[in-house]
Each structure stands twice: as structure tokens, then as C-alpha cells.
PDB file of C-alpha atoms in Angstrom:
ATOM      1  CA  ASP Z   1      93.009  95.065 113.054  1.00 56.00           C
ATOM      2  CA  ALA Z   2      95.489  95.462 110.016  1.00 64.00           C
ATOM      3  CA  GLY Z   3      94.144  99.008 109.169  1.00 87.00           C
ATOM      4  CA  ILE Z   4      92.601  98.008 106.054  1.00 95.00           C
ATOM      5  CA  THR Z   5      89.729  99.732 104.368  1.00 96.00           C
ATOM      6  CA  GLN Z   6      87.939  99.228 100.974  1.00 98.00           C
ATOM      7  CA  SER Z   7      85.878 101.503  99.150  1.00 97.00           C
ATOM      8  CA  PRO Z   8      82.968 101.647  98.360  1.00 97.00           C
ATOM      9  CA  ARG Z   9      81.727  98.989 100.583  1.00 97.00           C
ATOM     10  CA  HIS Z  10      78.566  98.654  97.844  1.00 97.00           C
ATOM     11  CA  LYS Z  11      78.440  99.057  94.047  1.00 97.00           C
ATOM     12  CA  VAL Z  12      75.819  98.449  91.663  1.00 98.00           C
ATOM     13  CA  THR Z  13      77.077  98.982  88.178  1.00 97.00           C
ATOM     14  CA  GLU Z  14      75.607  98.291  84.463  1.00 97.00           C
ATOM     15  CA  THR Z  15      77.072  95.718  81.902  1.00 97.00           C
ATOM     16  CA  GLY Z  16      80.149  97.193  79.843  1.00 97.00           C
ATOM     17  CA  THR Z  17      81.363 100.112  82.423  1.00 96.00           C
ATOM     18  CA  PRO Z  18      84.396 100.313  83.940  1.00 96.00           C
ATOM     19  CA  VAL Z  19      84.572 100.093  88.076  1.00 97.00           C
ATOM     20  CA  THR Z  20      87.410 100.700  90.013  1.00 98.00           C
ATOM     21  CA  LEU Z  21      87.751  99.450  93.278  1.00 98.00           C
ATOM     22  CA  ARG Z  22      90.089 100.804  96.056  1.00 98.00           C
ATOM     23  CA  CYS Z  23      92.195  99.109  99.219  1.00 98.00           C
ATOM     24  CA  HIS Z  24      94.155 101.210 101.406  1.00 97.00           C
ATOM     25  CA  GLN Z  25      96.292  99.820 104.600  1.00 96.00           C
ATOM     26  CA  THR Z  26      98.144 102.096 107.000  1.00 93.00           C
ATOM     27  CA  GLU Z  27     100.631  99.740 107.991  1.00 89.00           C
ATOM     28  CA  ASN Z  28     103.409  99.602 105.212  1.00 90.00           C
ATOM     29  CA  HIS Z  29     102.569  95.900 104.486  1.00 92.00           C
ATOM     30  CA  ARG Z  30     104.542  95.269 101.156  1.00 92.00           C
ATOM     31  CA  TYR Z  31     102.132  92.076 100.202  1.00 93.00           C
ATOM     32  CA  MET Z  32      98.456  92.976  98.993  1.00 96.00           C
ATOM     33  CA  TYR Z  33      96.436  90.684  97.391  1.00 96.00           C
ATOM     34  CA  TRP Z  34      92.532  90.810  95.584  1.00 98.00           C
ATOM     35  CA  TYR Z  35      90.094  88.008  95.923  1.00 98.00           C
ATOM     36  CA  ARG Z  36      86.194  87.388  95.252  1.00 98.00           C
ATOM     37  CA  GLN Z  37      84.336  85.278  97.129  1.00 97.00           C
ATOM     38  CA  ASP Z  38      81.396  82.788  95.248  1.00 94.00           C
ATOM     39  CA  PRO Z  39      79.387  80.499  96.293  1.00 88.00           C
ATOM     40  CA  GLY Z  40      80.856  77.012  95.890  1.00 85.00           C
ATOM     41  CA  HIS Z  41      84.155  78.566  95.348  1.00 88.00           C
ATOM     42  CA  GLY Z  42      85.749  79.888  98.146  1.00 91.00           C
ATOM     43  CA  LEU Z  43      88.176  82.697  97.631  1.00 96.00           C
ATOM     44  CA  ARG Z  44      90.077  82.958  94.779  1.00 96.00           C
ATOM     45  CA  LEU Z  45      93.122  85.208  93.904  1.00 95.00           C
ATOM     46  CA  ILE Z  46      92.628  87.769  91.087  1.00 97.00           C
ATOM     47  CA  HIS Z  47      95.816  89.917  91.461  1.00 97.00           C
ATOM     48  CA  TYR Z  48      98.397  90.364  93.905  1.00 96.00           C
ATOM     49  CA  SER Z  49     101.128  92.732  94.615  1.00 95.00           C
ATOM     50  CA  TYR Z  50     104.361  92.497  96.074  1.00 92.00           C
ATOM     51  CA  GLY Z  51     105.625  96.124  96.251  1.00 92.00           C
ATOM     52  CA  VAL Z  52     105.304  99.540  94.370  1.00 94.00           C
ATOM     53  CA  LYS Z  53     104.428  98.937  90.714  1.00 92.00           C
ATOM     54  CA  ASP Z  54     105.239  95.087  91.181  1.00 94.00           C
ATOM     55  CA  THR Z  55     102.028  92.868  90.697  1.00 95.00           C
ATOM     56  CA  ASP Z  56     101.255  89.533  89.342  1.00 93.00           C
ATOM     57  CA  LYS Z  57      98.398  87.744  88.180  1.00 94.00           C
ATOM     58  CA  GLY Z  58      95.989  84.851  90.332  1.00 93.00           C
ATOM     59  CA  GLU Z  59      94.090  82.257  89.516  1.00 90.00           C
ATOM     60  CA  VAL Z  60      91.006  84.491  87.992  1.00 95.00           C
ATOM     61  CA  SER Z  61      92.673  87.477  86.759  1.00 96.00           C
ATOM     62  CA  ASP Z  62      90.677  87.425  83.357  1.00 96.00           C
ATOM     63  CA  GLY Z  63      88.667  90.920  83.307  1.00 96.00           C
ATOM     64  CA  TYR Z  64      91.102  92.378  86.158  1.00 98.00           C
ATOM     65  CA  SER Z  65      93.658  94.580  86.230  1.00 97.00           C
ATOM     66  CA  VAL Z  66      95.301  95.929  89.003  1.00 98.00           C
ATOM     67  CA  SER Z  67      97.737  99.076  89.724  1.00 97.00           C
ATOM     68  CA  ARG Z  68      99.750 100.086  93.037  1.00 97.00           C
ATOM     69  CA  SER Z  69     101.502 103.412  92.669  1.00 96.00           C
ATOM     70  CA  LYS Z  70     102.211 103.768  96.445  1.00 96.00           C
ATOM     71  CA  THR Z  71     102.635 101.442  99.371  1.00 95.00           C
ATOM     72  CA  GLU Z  72      99.223 102.390 100.853  1.00 96.00           C
ATOM     73  CA  ASP Z  73      97.088 101.679  97.708  1.00 97.00           C
ATOM     74  CA  PHE Z  74      96.104  98.603  95.904  1.00 98.00           C
ATOM     75  CA  LEU Z  75      93.357  99.219  93.110  1.00 98.00           C
ATOM     76  CA  LEU Z  76      91.536  96.685  91.572  1.00 98.00           C
ATOM     77  CA  THR Z  77      89.791  97.693  87.859  1.00 98.00           C
ATOM     78  CA  LEU Z  78      87.212  96.164  86.180  1.00 97.00           C
ATOM     79  CA  GLU Z  79      87.893  97.527  82.710  1.00 93.00           C
ATOM     80  CA  SER Z  80      83.948  96.305  81.389  1.00 96.00           C
ATOM     81  CA  ALA Z  81      82.367  94.907  83.933  1.00 97.00           C
ATOM     82  CA  THR Z  82      80.160  91.825  83.209  1.00 97.00           C
ATOM     83  CA  SER Z  83      76.987  89.882  85.110  1.00 97.00           C
ATOM     84  CA  SER Z  84      79.728  87.066  85.475  1.00 97.00           C
ATOM     85  CA  GLN Z  85      81.943  89.650  87.892  1.00 98.00           C
ATOM     86  CA  THR Z  86      79.259  90.072  90.480  1.00 98.00           C
ATOM     87  CA  SER Z  87      80.482  89.366  93.635  1.00 98.00           C
ATOM     88  CA  VAL Z  88      81.732  90.163  96.740  1.00 98.00           C
ATOM     89  CA  TYR Z  89      85.555  91.525  96.763  1.00 98.00           C
ATOM     90  CA  PHE Z  90      88.319  91.272  99.453  1.00 98.00           C
ATOM     91  CA  CYS Z  91      91.736  92.934  99.369  1.00 98.00           C
ATOM     92  CA  ALA Z  92      94.288  91.838 102.106  1.00 97.00           C
ATOM     93  CA  ILE Z  93      97.752  92.307 103.281  1.00 95.00           C
ATOM     94  CA  ARG Z  94     100.292  89.421 104.427  1.00 92.00           C
ATOM     95  CA  GLY Z  95     101.598  90.150 108.018  1.00 86.00           C
ATOM     96  CA  GLN Z  96     105.526  91.432 108.548  1.00 80.00           C
ATOM     97  CA  GLY Z  97     108.159  88.926 109.038  1.00 75.00           C
ATOM     98  CA  GLY Z  98     107.452  86.242 106.240  1.00 71.00           C
ATOM     99  CA  THR Z  99     104.765  85.020 107.661  1.00 79.00           C
ATOM    100  CA  TYR Z 100     101.590  83.512 105.210  1.00 87.00           C
ATOM    101  CA  GLU Z 101      98.902  85.000 107.430  1.00 92.00           C
ATOM    102  CA  GLN Z 102      96.742  87.349 105.521  1.00 94.00           C
ATOM    103  CA  TYR Z 103      94.613  89.791 106.891  1.00 95.00           C
ATOM    104  CA  PHE Z 104      91.402  90.973 105.375  1.00 97.00           C
ATOM    105  CA  GLY Z 105      89.709  93.946 104.600  1.00 97.00           C
ATOM    106  CA  PRO Z 106      85.701  94.045 105.055  1.00 96.00           C
ATOM    107  CA  GLY Z 107      84.807  93.455 101.605  1.00 97.00           C
ATOM    108  CA  THR Z 108      82.984  95.305  98.249  1.00 98.00           C
ATOM    109  CA  ARG Z 109      79.955  93.806  97.519  1.00 97.00           C
ATOM    110  CA  LEU Z 110      79.617  94.464  93.353  1.00 98.00           C
ATOM    111  CA  THR Z 111      76.628  93.649  91.448  1.00 98.00           C
ATOM    112  CA  VAL Z 112      76.770  94.053  87.660  1.00 97.00           C
ATOM    113  CA  THR Z 113      73.540  94.237  86.067  1.00 96.00           C
TER     114      THR Z 113
ATOM    115  CA  ASP S   1      91.142  71.611  89.210  1.00 71.00           C
ATOM    116  CA  GLN S   2      90.253  72.494  93.205  1.00 82.00           C
ATOM    117  CA  GLN S   3      93.765  71.807  94.743  1.00 91.00           C
ATOM    118  CA  VAL S   4      91.903  72.592  98.136  1.00 95.00           C
ATOM    119  CA  LYS S   5      88.288  70.737  98.877  1.00 96.00           C
ATOM    120  CA  GLN S   6      86.218  70.805 101.911  1.00 97.00           C
ATOM    121  CA  ASN S   7      83.572  68.387 101.367  1.00 92.00           C
ATOM    122  CA  SER S   8      81.189  69.522 104.096  1.00 95.00           C
ATOM    123  CA  PRO S   9      78.988  72.656 102.848  1.00 95.00           C
ATOM    124  CA  SER S  10      77.597  73.019 106.514  1.00 97.00           C
ATOM    125  CA  LEU S  11      77.901  71.230 110.135  1.00 97.00           C
ATOM    126  CA  SER S  12      75.817  71.820 112.913  1.00 98.00           C
ATOM    127  CA  VAL S  13      76.525  70.658 116.385  1.00 98.00           C
ATOM    128  CA  GLN S  14      75.241  71.385 119.983  1.00 98.00           C
ATOM    129  CA  GLU S  15      77.015  73.850 122.375  1.00 98.00           C
ATOM    130  CA  GLY S  16      79.252  72.241 124.787  1.00 97.00           C
ATOM    131  CA  ARG S  17      80.099  69.514 121.649  1.00 98.00           C
ATOM    132  CA  ILE S  18      83.358  69.369 119.787  1.00 98.00           C
ATOM    133  CA  SER S  19      83.313  70.895 116.282  1.00 98.00           C
ATOM    134  CA  ILE S  20      85.314  69.039 113.657  1.00 98.00           C
ATOM    135  CA  LEU S  21      85.979  70.567 110.467  1.00 98.00           C
ATOM    136  CA  ASN S  22      88.099  68.820 107.657  1.00 98.00           C
ATOM    137  CA  CYS S  23      89.739  69.982 104.477  1.00 98.00           C
ATOM    138  CA  ASP S  24      91.692  67.629 102.256  1.00 97.00           C
ATOM    139  CA  TYR S  25      94.839  69.155  99.663  1.00 96.00           C
ATOM    140  CA  THR S  26      95.782  67.576  96.392  1.00 94.00           C
ATOM    141  CA  ASN S  27      99.191  69.481  95.965  1.00 90.00           C
ATOM    142  CA  SER S  28     102.263  67.859  97.668  1.00 90.00           C
ATOM    143  CA  MET S  29     104.000  71.282  97.712  1.00 88.00           C
ATOM    144  CA  PHE S  30     102.048  73.201 100.235  1.00 91.00           C
ATOM    145  CA  ASP S  31     103.696  73.748 103.443  1.00 90.00           C
ATOM    146  CA  TYR S  32     101.854  75.917 105.312  1.00 93.00           C
ATOM    147  CA  PHE S  33      98.058  75.599 106.024  1.00 95.00           C
ATOM    148  CA  LEU S  34      95.575  77.892 107.856  1.00 96.00           C
ATOM    149  CA  TRP S  35      91.973  78.381 108.906  1.00 98.00           C
ATOM    150  CA  TYR S  36      90.200  81.476 108.961  1.00 98.00           C
ATOM    151  CA  LYS S  37      86.475  82.136 110.162  1.00 98.00           C
ATOM    152  CA  LYS S  38      83.839  84.454 108.280  1.00 97.00           C
ATOM    153  CA  TYR S  39      80.444  86.188 109.812  1.00 96.00           C
ATOM    154  CA  PRO S  40      78.320  87.397 107.021  1.00 93.00           C
ATOM    155  CA  ALA S  41      79.129  91.220 105.910  1.00 92.00           C
ATOM    156  CA  GLU S  42      82.636  90.982 107.431  1.00 95.00           C
ATOM    157  CA  GLY S  43      86.230  89.614 106.166  1.00 96.00           C
ATOM    158  CA  PRO S  44      87.691  86.823 106.806  1.00 97.00           C
ATOM    159  CA  THR S  45      89.494  86.573 110.217  1.00 96.00           C
ATOM    160  CA  PHE S  46      92.795  84.537 110.633  1.00 96.00           C
ATOM    161  CA  LEU S  47      91.898  81.620 113.369  1.00 97.00           C
ATOM    162  CA  ILE S  48      95.063  79.281 113.609  1.00 97.00           C
ATOM    163  CA  SER S  49      97.540  77.776 111.552  1.00 95.00           C
ATOM    164  CA  ILE S  50     100.206  74.941 111.255  1.00 96.00           C
ATOM    165  CA  SER S  51     103.438  74.587 109.398  1.00 93.00           C
ATOM    166  CA  SER S  52     104.247  71.373 107.427  1.00 92.00           C
ATOM    167  CA  ILE S  53     106.738  69.972 110.192  1.00 93.00           C
ATOM    168  CA  LYS S  54     104.320  69.945 112.533  1.00 95.00           C
ATOM    169  CA  ASP S  55     101.145  67.690 113.049  1.00 96.00           C
ATOM    170  CA  LYS S  56      99.478  69.558 115.437  1.00 98.00           C
ATOM    171  CA  ASN S  57      98.940  73.075 116.779  1.00 97.00           C
ATOM    172  CA  GLU S  58      96.491  74.618 119.378  1.00 98.00           C
ATOM    173  CA  ASP S  59      95.221  78.077 120.306  1.00 97.00           C
ATOM    174  CA  GLY S  60      92.969  77.891 123.278  1.00 97.00           C
ATOM    175  CA  ARG S  61      89.603  76.176 122.275  1.00 98.00           C
ATOM    176  CA  PHE S  62      91.117  75.189 118.679  1.00 98.00           C
ATOM    177  CA  THR S  63      93.721  73.007 117.815  1.00 98.00           C
ATOM    178  CA  VAL S  64      94.637  71.864 114.072  1.00 98.00           C
ATOM    179  CA  PHE S  65      95.801  68.618 112.897  1.00 98.00           C
ATOM    180  CA  LEU S  66      97.957  67.936 109.959  1.00 98.00           C
ATOM    181  CA  ASN S  67      98.139  64.258 108.300  1.00 97.00           C
ATOM    182  CA  LYS S  68     100.509  64.895 105.540  1.00 96.00           C
ATOM    183  CA  SER S  69     100.681  61.531 104.064  1.00 96.00           C
ATOM    184  CA  ALA S  70      96.612  61.444 103.738  1.00 97.00           C
ATOM    185  CA  LYS S  71      97.215  65.231 102.780  1.00 96.00           C
ATOM    186  CA  HIS S  72      94.265  66.047 105.211  1.00 98.00           C
ATOM    187  CA  LEU S  73      93.967  68.720 107.806  1.00 97.00           C
ATOM    188  CA  SER S  74      91.334  69.274 110.447  1.00 98.00           C
ATOM    189  CA  LEU S  75      90.086  72.003 112.641  1.00 98.00           C
ATOM    190  CA  HIS S  76      88.652  71.226 116.365  1.00 98.00           C
ATOM    191  CA  ILE S  77      86.644  73.332 118.479  1.00 98.00           C
ATOM    192  CA  VAL S  78      86.235  72.311 122.056  1.00 98.00           C
ATOM    193  CA  PRO S  79      83.791  73.212 123.304  1.00 98.00           C
ATOM    194  CA  SER S  80      82.071  74.679 120.684  1.00 98.00           C
ATOM    195  CA  GLN S  81      80.250  78.141 121.594  1.00 98.00           C
ATOM    196  CA  PRO S  82      76.968  79.785 119.574  1.00 97.00           C
ATOM    197  CA  GLY S  83      79.592  82.190 118.663  1.00 97.00           C
ATOM    198  CA  ASP S  84      81.507  80.215 116.468  1.00 98.00           C
ATOM    199  CA  SER S  85      78.350  80.133 114.231  1.00 98.00           C
ATOM    200  CA  ALA S  86      80.181  80.852 110.878  1.00 98.00           C
ATOM    201  CA  VAL S  87      81.611  79.845 107.430  1.00 97.00           C
ATOM    202  CA  TYR S  88      85.048  78.107 108.004  1.00 98.00           C
ATOM    203  CA  PHE S  89      87.551  77.945 105.029  1.00 98.00           C
ATOM    204  CA  CYS S  90      91.046  76.319 105.145  1.00 97.00           C
ATOM    205  CA  ALA S  91      93.616  77.555 103.314  1.00 96.00           C
ATOM    206  CA  ALA S  92      97.078  76.623 101.852  1.00 94.00           C
ATOM    207  CA  SER S  93      99.957  77.896 100.611  1.00 91.00           C
ATOM    208  CA  GLY S  94     103.564  76.657  98.851  1.00 79.00           C
ATOM    209  CA  GLU S  95     105.726  77.847  96.487  1.00 64.00           C
ATOM    210  CA  ASN S  96     107.435  75.596  93.653  1.00 55.00           C
ATOM    211  CA  GLY S  97     110.559  77.612  93.382  1.00 51.00           C
ATOM    212  CA  SER S  98     109.109  80.641  92.590  1.00 51.00           C
ATOM    213  CA  GLY S  99     109.717  82.384  95.617  1.00 58.00           C
ATOM    214  CA  ASN S 100     107.700  82.993  98.922  1.00 70.00           C
ATOM    215  CA  THR S 101     105.038  85.217  97.608  1.00 77.00           C
ATOM    216  CA  GLY S 102     102.165  84.045 100.096  1.00 83.00           C
ATOM    217  CA  LYS S 103      99.674  83.257  97.896  1.00 89.00           C
ATOM    218  CA  LEU S 104      97.048  81.299  99.180  1.00 92.00           C
ATOM    219  CA  ILE S 105      94.747  78.750  97.879  1.00 93.00           C
ATOM    220  CA  PHE S 106      90.977  78.516 100.115  1.00 95.00           C
ATOM    221  CA  GLY S 107      88.574  75.456 100.257  1.00 96.00           C
ATOM    222  CA  GLN S 108      85.033  76.489  99.272  1.00 96.00           C
ATOM    223  CA  GLY S 109      84.225  76.677 103.054  1.00 96.00           C
ATOM    224  CA  THR S 110      82.163  74.737 105.885  1.00 97.00           C
ATOM    225  CA  THR S 111      79.126  76.394 107.219  1.00 97.00           C
ATOM    226  CA  LEU S 112      79.312  75.354 111.484  1.00 98.00           C
ATOM    227  CA  GLN S 113      75.842  75.956 113.075  1.00 98.00           C
ATOM    228  CA  VAL S 114      76.479  75.717 116.876  1.00 98.00           C
ATOM    229  CA  LYS S 115      73.021  75.202 118.739  1.00 97.00           C
ATOM    230  CA  PRO S 116      72.274  76.228 122.137  1.00 94.00           C
TER     231      PRO S 116
END
């Protein structure tokens, strides 16, 4: 258990509204990641962070922004939600010591109607 | 462009037999490979990994094989158990000089069903 929580766990929202998902970790990990999981695509990286206020884009970053104002929290914002952003969102942290292993939170199921 | 591919969406095996899950990749810069298991409504769980300097890594019932020349890796589960029924994702990592950000590229996943 890497001490990762995500909130909310489920959300239904309307097209055009902003949505913020939160990832919280308790073990002072430097690297944090946001993925989305869709059928036929596996998990795709949206954005990642390599430190407080240090973030970069992943492969599917359009329509998403992130912020990391403190080590333990990594926020994912959908500026104006669209139906194509209906998905399951997972946050992950990278293990310590330069390892490539990542450990995932329980996920947030987002439905955009 | 799918850099990591799992061409079998599903696999069904009998309890006690071997499960073999396959994964192919195209990017020769990848130098570390991982397998994750995912149950419904849960986050993926790290299973086993292998560095490109090795061709085999074993952990209990799970063994990962890497064939760099074929750009292919496989996960063997022996013996398979009903509790192994899940979606399995392979993932790859490797940087092309931009630093070790640890970004992972995932395959599409293979659903394994182990029948009692």
C-alpha cells in the first residue's frame, strides 16, 4: 500500500463544466502521474509531476491541466468537460530509489453527460 | 502509434495449468519492462519487472521473459489459480536522453480467466 487516495471516487458532471480530481499521497514521493484508462487503450499518461510546481505533459494532455502546490497533492483539472473525457482516472506515484515501478491509487470514475 | 501492444484481448486457462501472456514493443529505447494486474474497480497492482540487461526474472509463480531481438516479452504464471483472473497490462519505460522521468507506456491489456 503506497498510501495513495483519490477523490472523488465517482463523479457525474455535465458537458462544459470544470472538474477537479485530487490525488493525495502520504509518503513524500517526488514523482506523481495521472493516467486515464479506456477500453482498447490500456492506461495513457495525461500529465506527470517531478516535484512541487514541476509538471509536464503526457501523451493525452489536451483538455487537461494539473497543479502541484505541495508534495502530497497532485490535482487534475478538466477545464471544460467533454463526453470524450468520460473515463476512469488513476493517479500513481513512483517508487523510491530511482526505480521505474509505479504504484496506483484506487481510481476515479468520471462520467460526462 | 502503439509502441506497446498486447495482441490477445483475452485468454482462458484451466486451474493448475500455465498461463502465458504476451507483449510486443516497437521502441528500441525501452530498457525496463513491467507487468501489472488489475481487478475490476481497483487500481493496477505492480506484479513483476525486468531490466533490458536480463532475459528472465522470476518471482514465485510469476516469470517474465524478455527477448530483445524480437522486441517481445511474456509473463508466465505457473500454476494458474482462479484468483489470478484479472486484466494484465504490460508497460515499458526508457528515456531518449531527456532524463529519467519514469514515464510508462502501457499495452491495451489482456483479460485472463482461470477456470476451476
